[in-house]
C-alpha cells in the first residue's frame, strides 16, 4: 500500500511538472506578442492620452462597457490612415449607431492630433489577440 502511494504521488509530481512547463511556454508566447504591440511608439503615446482623457470610463479593452471593447473596435477597422482619421473625427464630434443605441459623447477639446494618436493605440489592440 505504501509503495503504491509513493508511485502515485511520484506520477502526480511528474504530471504537475509537465503542465507547469507548458504554461511557462504559453506565458512566454503571450509576453512575446504583447511586447510586439507595446514596443510600437504609437502604443504608449496613445495609451497615456486615452488614460488621461477619461476614455476608460466608457471603454474597456476586452469587455463591453458603456462603449464597445477596444479589442472589438480594433477588429472591425483596418489600421490605415483613412480609418484613423474617420474614427478620430468621431471621437471629437461624438458618434452613434455603429455599436448600438448609446451615443459616444463629443470630445471637442481634443486636438485632431491627439485624437489620432488615441485611435492608433486602439487599433493596435487587435494585434495582442493574434
Ligand atoms: C460617455 C461614454 C464614452 C466616453 C467617455 C468615450 N466613449 Fe468612445 N464610444 C462610446 C460609445 C457608446 C460608442 C459607440 C458609438 C456608436 O455606436 O457609434 C463609442 C465608440 C468609440 C469608437 C468606435 C467608433 C465607431 O464609429 O466605430 C472609438 C474609436 C472610441 N469610442 C474611442 C474613444 C476615445 C479615444 C475616447 C476618449 C477620448 C472615448 N471613446 C470616450 C462611449 C464613450
Short mmCIF file of C-alpha atoms and ligand atoms in Angstrom, two decimals:
data_model
loop_
_atom_site.label_atom_id
_atom_site.label_comp_id
_atom_site.label_asym_id
_atom_site.label_seq_id
_atom_site.Cartn_x
_atom_site.Cartn_y
_atom_site.Cartn_z
CA UNK A 1 0.00 0.00 0.00
CA UNK A 2 2.79 2.41 0.96
CA UNK A 3 4.67 1.64 -2.25
CA UNK A 4 1.54 2.30 -4.26
CA UNK A 5 1.16 5.70 -2.62
CA UNK A 6 4.71 6.66 -3.49
CA UNK A 7 4.24 5.68 -7.11
CA UNK A 8 1.00 7.59 -7.21
CA UNK A 9 2.50 10.73 -5.73
CA UNK A 10 5.54 10.47 -8.00
CA UNK A 11 3.41 10.24 -11.07
CA UNK A 12 1.34 13.14 -9.83
CA UNK A 13 4.52 15.13 -9.48
CA UNK A 14 5.54 14.25 -12.99
CA UNK A 15 2.16 15.39 -14.23
CA UNK A 16 2.36 18.66 -12.30
CA UNK A 17 5.80 19.38 -13.72
CA UNK A 18 4.61 18.63 -17.21
CA UNK A 19 1.75 21.06 -17.04
CA UNK A 20 3.99 23.64 -15.45
CA UNK A 21 6.44 23.67 -18.28
CA UNK A 22 3.71 24.02 -20.87
CA UNK A 23 2.21 27.00 -19.08
CA UNK A 24 5.65 28.61 -18.99
CA UNK A 25 5.78 28.22 -22.75
CA UNK A 26 2.36 29.79 -23.08
CA UNK A 27 3.36 32.71 -20.87
CA UNK A 28 6.46 33.26 -22.95
CA UNK A 29 4.39 33.21 -26.12
CA UNK A 30 1.90 35.72 -24.67
CA UNK A 31 4.65 38.04 -23.47
CA UNK A 32 6.22 37.94 -26.90
CA UNK A 33 3.05 39.02 -28.73
CA UNK A 34 2.20 41.69 -26.16
CA UNK A 35 5.75 43.02 -26.34
CA UNK A 36 5.50 43.48 -30.09
CA UNK A 37 2.48 45.75 -29.60
CA UNK A 38 3.85 47.66 -26.63
CA UNK A 39 7.13 48.23 -28.46
CA UNK A 40 5.26 50.28 -31.03
CA UNK A 41 5.73 54.00 -30.17
CA UNK A 42 2.04 54.65 -31.01
CA UNK A 43 1.06 52.34 -28.17
CA UNK A 44 2.43 54.23 -25.20
CA UNK A 45 1.61 57.68 -26.51
CA UNK A 46 -1.99 56.71 -27.30
CA UNK A 47 -2.44 54.80 -24.06
CA UNK A 48 -1.33 57.81 -21.98
CA UNK A 49 -3.74 60.09 -23.81
CA UNK A 50 -6.63 57.63 -23.56
CA UNK A 51 -5.96 57.16 -19.85
CA UNK A 52 -5.86 60.87 -19.08
CA UNK A 53 -8.82 61.75 -21.32
CA UNK A 54 -11.24 59.55 -19.41
CA UNK A 55 -11.92 57.14 -22.28
CA UNK A 56 -11.67 54.16 -19.92
CA UNK A 57 -14.78 55.41 -18.13
CA UNK A 58 -16.78 54.02 -21.06
CA UNK A 59 -14.36 51.63 -22.77
CA UNK A 60 -12.63 48.50 -21.56
CA UNK A 61 -10.07 46.58 -23.55
CA UNK A 62 -11.82 43.23 -23.81
CA UNK A 63 -15.33 43.58 -22.41
CA UNK A 64 -18.26 45.67 -23.49
CA UNK A 65 -18.86 48.59 -21.16
CA UNK A 66 -20.93 51.69 -21.97
CA UNK A 67 -18.96 51.76 -25.20
CA UNK A 68 -17.62 48.85 -27.24
CA UNK A 69 -14.46 46.98 -26.11
CA UNK A 70 -11.39 48.46 -27.80
CA UNK A 71 -10.39 44.99 -28.96
CA UNK A 72 -13.63 44.79 -30.97
CA UNK A 73 -13.17 48.27 -32.43
CA UNK A 74 -9.67 47.20 -33.47
CA UNK A 75 -11.00 44.00 -35.04
CA UNK A 76 -13.63 45.91 -37.02
CA UNK A 77 -11.42 48.51 -38.69
CA UNK A 78 -8.23 48.04 -40.62
CA UNK A 79 -5.41 50.13 -39.16
CA UNK A 80 -4.94 52.58 -42.02
CA UNK A 81 -4.84 56.35 -42.28
CA UNK A 82 -8.37 56.67 -43.63
CA UNK A 83 -9.88 54.80 -40.68
CA UNK A 84 -7.67 56.62 -38.19
CA UNK A 85 -8.96 59.98 -39.45
CA UNK A 86 -12.57 58.84 -39.62
CA UNK A 87 -12.52 57.44 -36.06
CA UNK A 88 -10.58 60.42 -34.68
CA UNK A 89 -13.25 62.73 -36.13
CA UNK A 90 -15.91 60.64 -34.34
CA UNK A 91 -14.06 60.81 -31.04
CA UNK A 92 -14.00 64.61 -31.33
CA UNK A 93 -17.55 65.09 -32.65
CA UNK A 94 -19.18 62.11 -30.89
CA UNK A 95 -20.80 59.19 -32.66
CA UNK A 96 -23.72 56.83 -32.51
CA UNK A 97 -25.48 53.96 -34.22
CA UNK A 98 -22.46 51.82 -35.10
CA UNK A 99 -22.30 49.71 -31.93
CA UNK A 100 -25.78 50.21 -30.53
CA UNK A 101 -28.10 52.95 -29.44
CA UNK A 102 -25.86 54.53 -26.80
CA UNK A 103 -24.03 57.54 -28.28
CA UNK A 104 -20.43 58.50 -27.57
CA UNK A 105 -20.25 61.98 -26.14
CA UNK A 106 -18.25 64.53 -28.15
CA UNK A 107 -14.74 65.47 -27.00
CA UNK A 108 -14.44 68.94 -28.58
CA UNK A 109 -11.37 69.92 -26.55
CA UNK A 110 -9.20 67.22 -28.09
CA UNK A 111 -6.87 68.19 -30.88
CA UNK A 112 -7.09 66.15 -34.05
CA UNK A 113 -3.50 65.07 -33.49
CA UNK A 114 -4.24 63.70 -30.03
CA UNK A 115 -7.43 62.00 -31.23
CA UNK A 116 -5.47 60.28 -34.00
CA UNK A 117 -2.81 59.17 -31.51
CA UNK A 118 -5.55 57.62 -29.35
CA UNK A 119 -7.20 55.88 -32.29
CA UNK A 120 -3.82 54.48 -33.37
CA UNK A 121 -3.47 52.95 -29.92
CA UNK A 122 -6.99 51.50 -30.04
CA UNK A 123 -6.41 49.99 -33.48
CA UNK A 124 -3.19 48.34 -32.30
CA UNK A 125 -5.06 46.34 -29.70
CA UNK A 126 -6.17 43.63 -32.10
CA UNK A 127 -2.58 42.54 -32.53
CA UNK A 128 -2.48 41.23 -28.98
CA UNK A 129 -5.02 38.58 -29.89
CA UNK A 130 -3.16 37.31 -32.96
C1 LIG B 1 -19.60 58.59 -22.22
C2 LIG B 1 -19.02 57.33 -22.65
C3 LIG B 1 -17.84 57.38 -23.62
C4 LIG B 1 -16.63 58.03 -23.46
C5 LIG B 1 -16.18 58.94 -22.32
C6 LIG B 1 -15.85 57.66 -24.63
N1 LIG B 1 -16.54 56.83 -25.45
FE1 LIG B 1 -15.89 56.05 -27.20
N2 LIG B 1 -17.74 55.23 -27.51
C7 LIG B 1 -18.79 55.28 -26.63
C8 LIG B 1 -19.95 54.63 -27.23
C9 LIG B 1 -21.30 54.44 -26.57
C10 LIG B 1 -19.53 54.21 -28.52
C11 LIG B 1 -20.37 53.53 -29.60
C12 LIG B 1 -20.95 54.60 -30.53
C13 LIG B 1 -21.65 54.01 -31.71
O1 LIG B 1 -22.38 53.02 -31.57
O2 LIG B 1 -21.48 54.56 -32.82
C14 LIG B 1 -18.11 54.60 -28.65
C15 LIG B 1 -17.35 54.33 -29.78
C16 LIG B 1 -15.99 54.60 -29.88
C17 LIG B 1 -15.17 54.24 -31.02
C18 LIG B 1 -15.64 53.49 -32.26
C19 LIG B 1 -16.42 54.46 -33.16
C20 LIG B 1 -17.04 53.79 -34.36
O3 LIG B 1 -17.70 54.51 -35.11
O4 LIG B 1 -16.89 52.57 -34.57
C21 LIG B 1 -13.90 54.69 -30.75
C22 LIG B 1 -12.67 54.58 -31.63
C23 LIG B 1 -13.96 55.34 -29.46
N3 LIG B 1 -15.24 55.26 -28.95
C24 LIG B 1 -12.86 55.92 -28.83
C25 LIG B 1 -12.97 56.72 -27.69
C26 LIG B 1 -11.88 57.53 -27.16
C27 LIG B 1 -10.47 57.61 -27.76
C28 LIG B 1 -12.36 58.14 -26.05
C29 LIG B 1 -11.65 59.13 -25.12
C30 LIG B 1 -11.33 60.42 -25.72
C31 LIG B 1 -13.75 57.71 -25.88
N4 LIG B 1 -14.07 56.85 -26.89
C32 LIG B 1 -14.55 58.10 -24.83
C33 LIG B 1 -18.79 55.84 -25.37
C34 LIG B 1 -17.77 56.64 -24.87
#
